[in-house]
Short mmCIF file of C-alpha atoms in Angstrom, two decimals:
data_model
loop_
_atom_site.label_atom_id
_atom_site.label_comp_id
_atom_site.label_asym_id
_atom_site.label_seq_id
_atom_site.Cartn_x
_atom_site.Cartn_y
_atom_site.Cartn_z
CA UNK A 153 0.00 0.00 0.00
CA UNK A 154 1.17 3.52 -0.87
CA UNK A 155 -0.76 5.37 1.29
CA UNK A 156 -2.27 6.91 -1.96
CA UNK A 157 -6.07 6.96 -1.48
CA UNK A 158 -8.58 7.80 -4.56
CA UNK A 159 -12.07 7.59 -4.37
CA UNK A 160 -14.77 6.69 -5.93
CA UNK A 161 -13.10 3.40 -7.50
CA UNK A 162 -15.35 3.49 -10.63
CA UNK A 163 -17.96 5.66 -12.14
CA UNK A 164 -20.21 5.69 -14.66
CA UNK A 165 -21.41 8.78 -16.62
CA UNK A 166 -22.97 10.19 -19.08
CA UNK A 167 -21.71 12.08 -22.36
CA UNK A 168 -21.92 15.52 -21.28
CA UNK A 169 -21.93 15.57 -17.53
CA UNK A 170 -19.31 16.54 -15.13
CA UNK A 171 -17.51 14.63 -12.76
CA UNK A 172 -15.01 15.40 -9.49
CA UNK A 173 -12.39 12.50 -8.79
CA UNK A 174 -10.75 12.98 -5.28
CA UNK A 175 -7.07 12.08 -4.33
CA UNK A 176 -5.84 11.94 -0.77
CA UNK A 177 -1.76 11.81 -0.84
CA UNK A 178 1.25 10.23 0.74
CA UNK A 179 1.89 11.37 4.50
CA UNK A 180 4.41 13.94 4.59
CA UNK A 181 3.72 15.00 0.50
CA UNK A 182 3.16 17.84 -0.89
CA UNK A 183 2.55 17.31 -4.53
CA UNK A 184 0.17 15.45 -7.21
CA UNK A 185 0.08 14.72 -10.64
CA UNK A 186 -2.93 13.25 -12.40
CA UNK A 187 -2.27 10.87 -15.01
CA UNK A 188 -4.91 9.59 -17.80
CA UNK A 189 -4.91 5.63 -19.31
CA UNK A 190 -6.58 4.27 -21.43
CA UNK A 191 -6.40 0.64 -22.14
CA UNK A 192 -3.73 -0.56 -23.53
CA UNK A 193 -1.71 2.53 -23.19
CA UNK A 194 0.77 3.95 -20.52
CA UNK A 195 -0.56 6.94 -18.02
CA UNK A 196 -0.45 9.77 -20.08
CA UNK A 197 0.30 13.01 -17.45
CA UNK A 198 -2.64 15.79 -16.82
CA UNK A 199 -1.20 18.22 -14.92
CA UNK A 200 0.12 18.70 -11.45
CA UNK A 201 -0.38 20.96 -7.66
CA UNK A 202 2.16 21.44 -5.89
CA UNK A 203 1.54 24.02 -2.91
CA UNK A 204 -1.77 24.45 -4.03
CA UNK A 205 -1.15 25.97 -7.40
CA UNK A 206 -0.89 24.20 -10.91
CA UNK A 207 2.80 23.42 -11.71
CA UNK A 208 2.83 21.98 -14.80
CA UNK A 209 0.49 20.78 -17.62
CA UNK A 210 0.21 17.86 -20.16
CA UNK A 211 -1.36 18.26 -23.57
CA UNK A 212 -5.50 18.34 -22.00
CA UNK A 213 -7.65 20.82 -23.15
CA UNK A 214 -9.39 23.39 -20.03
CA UNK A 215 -12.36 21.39 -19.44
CA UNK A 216 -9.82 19.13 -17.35
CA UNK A 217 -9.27 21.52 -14.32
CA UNK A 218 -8.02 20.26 -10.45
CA UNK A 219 -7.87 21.86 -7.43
CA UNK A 220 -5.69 21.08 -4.39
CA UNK A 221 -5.98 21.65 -0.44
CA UNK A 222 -4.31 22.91 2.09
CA UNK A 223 -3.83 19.25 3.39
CA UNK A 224 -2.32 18.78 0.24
CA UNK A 225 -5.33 16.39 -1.08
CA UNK A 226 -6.46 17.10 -4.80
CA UNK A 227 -9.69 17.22 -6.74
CA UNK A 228 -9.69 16.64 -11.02
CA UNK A 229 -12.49 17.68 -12.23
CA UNK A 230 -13.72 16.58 -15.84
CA UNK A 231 -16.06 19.26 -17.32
CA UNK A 232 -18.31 18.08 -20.97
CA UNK A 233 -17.34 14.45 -20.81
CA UNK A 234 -16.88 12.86 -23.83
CA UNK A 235 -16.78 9.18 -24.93
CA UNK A 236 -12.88 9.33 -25.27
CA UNK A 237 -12.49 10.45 -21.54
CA UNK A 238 -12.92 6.55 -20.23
CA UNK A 239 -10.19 5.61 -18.70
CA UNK A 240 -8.12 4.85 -15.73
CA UNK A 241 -7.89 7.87 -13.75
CA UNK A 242 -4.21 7.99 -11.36
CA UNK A 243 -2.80 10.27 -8.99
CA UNK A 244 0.29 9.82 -7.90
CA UNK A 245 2.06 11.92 -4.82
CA UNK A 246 5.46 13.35 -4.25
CA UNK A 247 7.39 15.24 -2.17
CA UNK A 248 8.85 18.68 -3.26
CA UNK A 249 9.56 20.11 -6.20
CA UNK A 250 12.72 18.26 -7.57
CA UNK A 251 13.28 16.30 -10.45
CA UNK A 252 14.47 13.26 -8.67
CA UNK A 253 11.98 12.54 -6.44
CA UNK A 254 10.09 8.83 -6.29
CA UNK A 255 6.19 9.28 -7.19
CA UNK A 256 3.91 6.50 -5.95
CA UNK A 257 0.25 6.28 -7.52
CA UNK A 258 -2.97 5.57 -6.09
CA UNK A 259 -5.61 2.53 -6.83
CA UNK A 260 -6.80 4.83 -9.46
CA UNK A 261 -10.43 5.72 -10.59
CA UNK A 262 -12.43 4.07 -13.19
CA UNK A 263 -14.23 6.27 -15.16
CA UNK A 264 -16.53 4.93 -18.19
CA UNK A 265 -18.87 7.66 -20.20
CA UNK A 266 -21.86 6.35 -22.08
CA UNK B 248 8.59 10.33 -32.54
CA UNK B 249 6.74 9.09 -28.96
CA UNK B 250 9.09 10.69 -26.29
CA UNK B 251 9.12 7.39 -24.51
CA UNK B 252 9.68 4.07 -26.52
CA UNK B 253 9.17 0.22 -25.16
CA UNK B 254 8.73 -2.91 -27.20
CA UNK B 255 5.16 -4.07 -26.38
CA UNK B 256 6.16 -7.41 -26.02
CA UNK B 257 4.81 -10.22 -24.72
CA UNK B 258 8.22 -11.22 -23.73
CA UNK B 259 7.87 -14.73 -22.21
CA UNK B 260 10.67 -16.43 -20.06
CA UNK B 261 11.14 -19.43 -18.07
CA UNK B 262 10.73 -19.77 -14.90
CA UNK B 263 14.42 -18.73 -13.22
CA UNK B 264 15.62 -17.17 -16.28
CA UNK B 265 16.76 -13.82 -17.03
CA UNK B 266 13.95 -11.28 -18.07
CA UNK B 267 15.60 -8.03 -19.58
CA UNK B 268 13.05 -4.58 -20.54
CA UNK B 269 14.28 -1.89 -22.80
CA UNK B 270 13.55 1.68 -23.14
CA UNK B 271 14.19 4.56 -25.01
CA UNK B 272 13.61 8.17 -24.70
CA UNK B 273 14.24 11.21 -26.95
CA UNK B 274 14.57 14.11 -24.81
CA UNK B 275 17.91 14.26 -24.59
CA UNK B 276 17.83 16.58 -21.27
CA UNK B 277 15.94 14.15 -19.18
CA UNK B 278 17.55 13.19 -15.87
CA UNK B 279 15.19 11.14 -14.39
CA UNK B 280 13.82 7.45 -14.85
CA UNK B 281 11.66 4.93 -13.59
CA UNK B 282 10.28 1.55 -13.86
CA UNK B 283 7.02 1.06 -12.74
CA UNK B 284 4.90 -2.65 -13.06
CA UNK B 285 1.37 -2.93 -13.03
CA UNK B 286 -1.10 -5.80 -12.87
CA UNK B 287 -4.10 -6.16 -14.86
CA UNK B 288 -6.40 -4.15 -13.79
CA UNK B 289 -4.08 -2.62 -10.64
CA UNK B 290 -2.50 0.97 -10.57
CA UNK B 291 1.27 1.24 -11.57
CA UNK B 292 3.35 0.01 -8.46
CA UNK B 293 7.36 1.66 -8.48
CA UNK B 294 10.36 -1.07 -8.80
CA UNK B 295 12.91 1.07 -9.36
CA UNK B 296 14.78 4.63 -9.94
CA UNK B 297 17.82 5.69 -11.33
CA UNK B 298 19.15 9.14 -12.13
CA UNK B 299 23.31 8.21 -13.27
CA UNK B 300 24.72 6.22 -15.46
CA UNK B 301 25.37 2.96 -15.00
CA UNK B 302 24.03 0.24 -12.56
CA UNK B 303 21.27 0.49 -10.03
CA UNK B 304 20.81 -3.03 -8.25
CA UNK B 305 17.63 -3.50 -5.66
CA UNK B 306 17.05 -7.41 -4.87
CA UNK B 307 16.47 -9.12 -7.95
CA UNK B 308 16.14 -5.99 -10.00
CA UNK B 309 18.85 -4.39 -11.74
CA UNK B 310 18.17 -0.94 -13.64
CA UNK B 311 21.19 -0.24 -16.09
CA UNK B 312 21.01 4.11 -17.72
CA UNK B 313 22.65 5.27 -20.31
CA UNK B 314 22.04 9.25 -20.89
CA UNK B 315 24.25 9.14 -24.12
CA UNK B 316 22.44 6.75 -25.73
CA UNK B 317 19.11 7.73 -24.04
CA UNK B 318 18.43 4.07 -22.88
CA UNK B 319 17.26 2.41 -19.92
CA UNK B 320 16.75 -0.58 -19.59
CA UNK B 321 15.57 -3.29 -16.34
CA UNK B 322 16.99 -6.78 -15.62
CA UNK B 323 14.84 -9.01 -13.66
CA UNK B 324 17.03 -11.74 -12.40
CA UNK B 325 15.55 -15.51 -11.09
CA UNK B 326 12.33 -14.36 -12.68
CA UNK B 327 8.77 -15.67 -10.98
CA UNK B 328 5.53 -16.15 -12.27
CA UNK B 329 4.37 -13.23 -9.95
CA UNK B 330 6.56 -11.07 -12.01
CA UNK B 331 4.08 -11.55 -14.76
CA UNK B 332 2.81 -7.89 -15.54
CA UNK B 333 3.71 -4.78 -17.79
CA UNK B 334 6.26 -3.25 -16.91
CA UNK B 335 6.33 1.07 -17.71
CA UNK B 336 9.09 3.10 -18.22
CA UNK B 337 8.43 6.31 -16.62
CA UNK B 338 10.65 9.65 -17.65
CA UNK B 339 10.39 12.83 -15.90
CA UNK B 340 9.56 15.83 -18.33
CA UNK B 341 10.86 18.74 -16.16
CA UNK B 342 12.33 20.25 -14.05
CA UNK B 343 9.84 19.34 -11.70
CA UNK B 344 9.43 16.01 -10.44
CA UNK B 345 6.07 13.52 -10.69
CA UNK B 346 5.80 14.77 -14.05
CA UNK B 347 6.03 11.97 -16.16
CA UNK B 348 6.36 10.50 -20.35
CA UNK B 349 5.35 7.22 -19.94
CA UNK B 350 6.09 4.04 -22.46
CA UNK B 351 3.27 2.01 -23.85
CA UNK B 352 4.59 -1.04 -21.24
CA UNK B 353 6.01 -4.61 -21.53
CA UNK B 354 3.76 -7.74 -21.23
CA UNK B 355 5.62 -10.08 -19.25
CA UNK B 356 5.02 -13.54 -18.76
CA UNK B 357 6.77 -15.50 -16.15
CA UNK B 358 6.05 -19.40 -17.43
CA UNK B 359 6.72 -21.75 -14.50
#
């Protein structure tokens, strides 16, 4: 166990509608990354808080937006969902803002859009 | 050109035997890399880092970098079938770390 917690564990939605995913990080770390994958693919990265603010972004258009707390948890939020946004949904948490730095990922959230 | 590159396998070994991953990368300013295995149907679990050159050895696991050939590459030594997974590469894209290119993955399957 990482100590990575996500909730919920799968979802189902419909085309259109919104949804909130919720990460809960690593004792003692201050930053996560959201990660996308679909099947048969490797996590493709979202964007990532770090002290509350966005510190870096993959190639996701806005309607992908995330929020994170003073107790370092995180929120992605998926705004207009489309068919193509099923997928495995990962956070993973870190600690600081370095390049070499170990990142360990939660159970991840199952998202499917009908 | 995918910024992270990993034969999709399967790779199949024996039981015992040697199971060797490959991976390349193309940005030629990355420092830091990562293997990563995952189960079917389980969230990425971390084997290994390395950030030098050269040899990283942790149990079983052996990760071998080479930044002037952008390769990495992971040795699984005495191989078991509950090594059967993919296995990711992982690079970090900045400055920043837990920002990651990830390979496609490599099937493995551990035959006892």
């Amino acid at each position: 166990e990482t100590g990575v917690t996500q909730s919920p564990t799968h979802l189902i939605k419909t085309r259109g509608q919104q949804v909130t995913l919720r990460c809960s990080s690593q004792s003692g770390h201050n930053t996560v990354s959201w990660y996308q994958q679909a099947l048969g693919q490797g996590p493709q990265f979202i964007f990532q808080y770090y002290r509350e603010e966005e510190n870096g972004r993959g190639n996701f258009p806005p309607r992908f937006s995330g929020l994170q707390f003073p107790n370092y948890s995180s929120e992605l939020n998926v705004n207009a969902l489309e068919l193509d946004d099923s997928a495995l949904y990962l956070c993973a948490s870190s600690l600081g803002g370095q390049m070499n730095t170990e990142a360990f990922f939660g159970q991840g959230t199952r998202l499917t859009v009908v | 050109q995918k910024e992270v590159e990993q034969n999709s396998g399967p790779l199949s070994v024996p039981e015992g035997a040697i199971a060797s991953l490959n991976c390349t990368y193309s940005d030629r300013v990355s420092q830091s890399f990562f293997w990563y295995r995952q189960y079917s149907g389980k969230s990425p679990e971390l084997i290994m880092s390395i950030y030098s050159n050269g040899d990283k050895e942790d149990g079983r696991f052996t990760a071998q970098l080479n930044k002037a050939s952008q390769y990495v590459s992971l040795l699984i030594r005495d191989s078991q079938p509950s090594d059967s997974a993919t296995y990711l590469c992982a690079v970090n894209r900045g400055p920043a770390g837990n920002q990651f290119y990830f390979g496609t993955g490599t099937s493995l399957t551990v035959i006892p």
